[in-house]
Amino acid sequence: PMGSERTEIRKRQMATTPETPGAAQAQLSTGNRGSNACCFCWCCCCSCSCLTVRNQEEDRARRTSHELQAEGIPNCEESPAPTLEEVNAWAQSFDKLMLTPAGRNAFREFLRTEFSEENMLFWMACEELKQESNKSVIEEKARLIYEDYISILSPKEVSLDSRVREVINRNMLEPSQHTFDDAQLQIYTLMHRDSYPRFMNSAIYKDLLQSLSEKSIEA
């Protein structure tokens, strides 16, 4: 009886189609690739969907601060419309132009046409930093200013000489309200000597002056 039972068991085993090692390996490989190709198959990591999703998430996480800042930058400062006297005063000195929000707005509009608006934005950011007293806020704003306008990786990098950059790098070890004072002065001087004369001869300034003059005559 034992012999016949063994024979019957052997027949049943032979009747069942065995799974070959190659088929088992293929099934294992397919199963793994379907669940997480990057973990098991180096050859498909360049194009597999899970890596693409991961890269997209990392790209979103690495959005630079200047992109985030740009979303919140207003087109202009809030200010009343300039008077004819104010606009005439802008021609007297660059300091008088920069003294009022209306003057800065008009000059900033001109800088935008020359693709150098970052100079004004940097100067304004430095002015804002000077008003802060909270240490943690100062450190955060200083970091953002550095990333937005000093870093060579930023599309809004301002033009500074190597000496000023060295000063900034030292100051960033312990940021304060005056971390960028030297850089701010250099950019202010650059705008004064380079952009201001062209602004005074620009259509933006002349049209504004003419419009206010005509209104003054009508009044």
Coordinates of C-alpha atoms in Angstrom, one line a residue:
P1 CA 0.0 0.0 0.0
M2 CA 2.8 2.4 0.8
G3 CA 4.4 1.8 -2.5
S4 CA 1.2 2.5 -4.4
E5 CA 0.6 5.7 -2.5
R6 CA 4.1 7.0 -3.4
T7 CA 3.6 6.1 -7.0
E8 CA 0.3 8.0 -7.0
I9 CA 1.9 11.1 -5.4
R10 CA 4.8 11.0 -8.0
K11 CA 2.2 10.8 -10.9
R12 CA 0.4 13.8 -9.5
Q13 CA 3.6 15.8 -9.2
M14 CA 4.6 14.9 -12.7
A15 CA 1.2 15.9 -14.1
T16 CA 1.6 19.4 -12.7
T17 CA 3.6 21.7 -15.0
P18 CA 6.6 22.8 -13.1
E19 CA 7.6 26.5 -13.2
T20 CA 11.1 26.8 -14.7
P21 CA 13.8 28.8 -12.9
G22 CA 13.9 31.3 -15.8
A23 CA 10.1 31.9 -15.7
A24 CA 10.3 32.3 -11.9
Q25 CA 13.1 34.8 -12.3
A26 CA 11.2 36.7 -15.0
Q27 CA 8.1 36.9 -12.8
L28 CA 10.2 38.1 -9.9
S29 CA 11.9 40.7 -12.0
T30 CA 8.6 41.9 -13.5
G31 CA 6.9 42.1 -10.1
N32 CA 9.7 44.2 -8.7
R33 CA 9.9 46.5 -11.6
G34 CA 6.2 47.2 -11.5
S35 CA 6.3 48.0 -7.8
N36 CA 9.5 50.1 -7.6
A37 CA 11.8 49.9 -10.6
C38 CA 14.4 52.3 -9.2
C39 CA 15.1 50.1 -6.3
F40 CA 15.8 46.9 -8.3
C41 CA 16.8 47.9 -11.8
W42 CA 19.6 50.4 -12.3
C43 CA 19.3 50.3 -16.1
C44 CA 15.8 51.9 -16.1
C45 CA 16.3 54.6 -13.5
C46 CA 16.8 57.3 -16.0
S47 CA 13.4 57.0 -17.4
C48 CA 11.2 55.3 -14.9
S49 CA 8.1 57.1 -13.7
C50 CA 8.9 57.0 -10.0
L51 CA 12.2 58.8 -10.5
T52 CA 10.5 61.5 -12.6
V53 CA 8.0 62.1 -9.8
R54 CA 10.8 62.3 -7.2
N55 CA 12.7 64.8 -9.3
Q56 CA 9.7 67.0 -9.8
E57 CA 9.1 67.0 -6.0
E58 CA 12.7 67.9 -5.4
D59 CA 12.6 70.7 -8.0
R60 CA 9.6 72.2 -6.3
A61 CA 11.3 72.0 -2.9
R62 CA 14.4 73.7 -4.3
R63 CA 12.5 76.7 -5.8
T64 CA 14.9 79.6 -5.2
S65 CA 13.9 82.4 -2.9
H66 CA 14.1 85.0 -5.7
E67 CA 11.2 83.2 -7.4
L68 CA 9.1 83.1 -4.3
Q69 CA 10.0 86.8 -3.6
A70 CA 9.1 87.9 -7.1
E71 CA 5.6 86.7 -6.7
G72 CA 5.1 89.2 -3.8
I73 CA 7.0 92.1 -5.2
P74 CA 4.6 95.0 -6.0
N75 CA 4.9 96.8 -9.3
C76 CA 5.3 100.1 -7.4
E77 CA 5.3 101.6 -4.0
E78 CA 2.1 103.2 -2.7
S79 CA 2.3 106.9 -3.1
P80 CA 0.2 109.9 -4.2
A81 CA 0.6 111.2 -7.7
P82 CA 3.6 113.5 -8.0
T83 CA 3.2 117.2 -8.4
L84 CA 4.8 119.3 -11.0
E85 CA 7.2 120.8 -8.4
E86 CA 8.3 117.3 -7.3
V87 CA 9.0 116.2 -10.9
N88 CA 11.0 119.3 -11.5
A89 CA 12.9 118.7 -8.4
W90 CA 13.9 115.2 -9.7
A91 CA 16.0 117.0 -12.3
Q92 CA 18.0 118.9 -9.6
S93 CA 19.6 115.8 -8.0
F94 CA 19.4 112.1 -7.8
D95 CA 19.0 112.3 -4.1
K96 CA 15.7 114.2 -4.5
L97 CA 14.5 111.7 -7.0
M98 CA 15.2 108.8 -4.6
L99 CA 13.7 110.7 -1.6
T100 CA 10.0 110.1 -2.6
P101 CA 8.1 107.0 -3.4
A102 CA 6.7 108.6 -6.6
G103 CA 10.3 109.4 -7.7
R104 CA 11.4 105.8 -7.0
N105 CA 8.4 104.4 -8.9
A106 CA 9.1 106.5 -12.0
F107 CA 12.8 105.6 -11.9
R108 CA 12.1 102.0 -11.3
E109 CA 9.8 102.0 -14.3
F110 CA 12.6 103.3 -16.4
L111 CA 15.1 100.7 -15.0
R112 CA 12.7 98.0 -16.0
T113 CA 12.9 99.1 -19.6
E114 CA 16.7 98.7 -19.4
F115 CA 16.5 95.3 -17.6
S116 CA 18.2 96.7 -14.5
E117 CA 15.3 96.9 -12.1
E118 CA 17.2 94.6 -9.7
N119 CA 19.4 97.6 -8.7
M120 CA 16.4 99.4 -7.3
L121 CA 14.9 96.3 -5.7
F122 CA 18.2 95.6 -4.0
W123 CA 18.4 99.1 -2.7
M124 CA 14.8 99.0 -1.4
A125 CA 15.5 95.6 0.3
C126 CA 18.5 97.0 2.1
E127 CA 16.4 100.0 3.3
E128 CA 13.8 97.6 4.6
L129 CA 16.4 95.5 6.4
K130 CA 17.7 98.7 8.2
Q131 CA 14.2 99.1 9.8
E132 CA 14.3 95.7 11.4
S133 CA 15.3 95.1 15.1
N134 CA 14.4 91.4 15.6
K135 CA 17.5 89.3 15.3
S136 CA 15.9 86.3 13.7
V137 CA 14.0 88.5 11.2
I138 CA 17.2 90.3 10.3
E139 CA 19.0 87.0 9.7
E140 CA 16.2 85.7 7.5
K141 CA 16.0 88.9 5.4
A142 CA 19.7 89.1 5.1
R143 CA 19.8 85.5 3.8
L144 CA 17.0 86.3 1.2
I145 CA 18.8 89.4 0.1
Y146 CA 22.0 87.5 -0.4
E147 CA 20.3 84.7 -2.4
D148 CA 18.3 87.2 -4.5
Y149 CA 20.9 89.8 -5.3
I150 CA 24.4 88.7 -4.3
S151 CA 24.6 85.1 -5.3
I152 CA 26.1 84.4 -8.7
L153 CA 23.4 81.8 -9.2
S154 CA 20.6 84.4 -9.1
P155 CA 19.2 85.9 -12.3
K156 CA 18.8 89.2 -10.3
E157 CA 22.4 89.4 -9.2
V158 CA 23.6 93.0 -8.9
S159 CA 27.0 94.2 -10.1
L160 CA 29.5 94.4 -7.2
D161 CA 33.3 94.5 -7.1
S162 CA 35.3 91.7 -5.4
R163 CA 36.1 93.9 -2.3
V164 CA 32.5 94.5 -1.5
R165 CA 31.6 90.9 -2.0
E166 CA 34.3 89.9 0.5
V167 CA 32.9 92.4 3.0
I168 CA 29.4 90.9 2.6
N169 CA 30.7 87.3 3.0
R170 CA 32.3 88.3 6.3
N171 CA 29.2 90.2 7.4
M172 CA 27.0 87.2 6.7
L173 CA 28.7 85.2 9.4
E174 CA 26.7 87.4 11.8
P175 CA 24.1 89.4 9.8
S176 CA 22.9 92.8 11.0
Q177 CA 20.9 95.7 9.6
H178 CA 24.1 97.0 8.1
T179 CA 25.4 93.8 6.4
F180 CA 24.9 95.3 2.9
D181 CA 25.7 98.9 3.5
D182 CA 28.8 99.0 1.3
A183 CA 27.0 97.1 -1.5
Q184 CA 24.0 99.4 -1.2
L185 CA 26.2 102.5 -1.5
Q186 CA 27.9 101.0 -4.6
I187 CA 24.6 100.3 -6.3
Y188 CA 23.3 103.7 -5.4
T189 CA 26.3 105.3 -7.0
L190 CA 26.0 103.1 -10.1
M191 CA 22.4 104.1 -10.5
H192 CA 23.3 107.8 -10.0
R193 CA 26.2 107.8 -12.5
D194 CA 24.9 105.4 -15.1
S195 CA 21.1 105.2 -15.1
Y196 CA 20.0 108.6 -13.7
P197 CA 21.3 110.8 -16.7
R198 CA 19.5 108.5 -19.2
F199 CA 16.3 108.6 -17.1
M200 CA 16.3 112.4 -17.3
N201 CA 16.4 112.2 -21.1
S202 CA 13.9 109.3 -21.3
A203 CA 10.3 109.5 -22.6
I204 CA 9.1 108.3 -19.2
Y205 CA 10.3 111.4 -17.5
K206 CA 9.6 113.9 -20.3
D207 CA 6.0 112.6 -20.9
L208 CA 5.3 112.8 -17.1
L209 CA 6.7 116.3 -17.0
Q210 CA 4.8 117.5 -20.0
S211 CA 1.5 116.0 -18.7
L212 CA 1.8 117.7 -15.4
S213 CA 2.8 121.0 -17.1
E214 CA -0.3 120.8 -19.3
K215 CA -2.5 120.2 -16.3
S216 CA -1.0 123.1 -14.4
I217 CA -1.7 125.4 -17.3
E218 CA -5.3 124.2 -17.6
A219 CA -5.8 124.8 -13.9

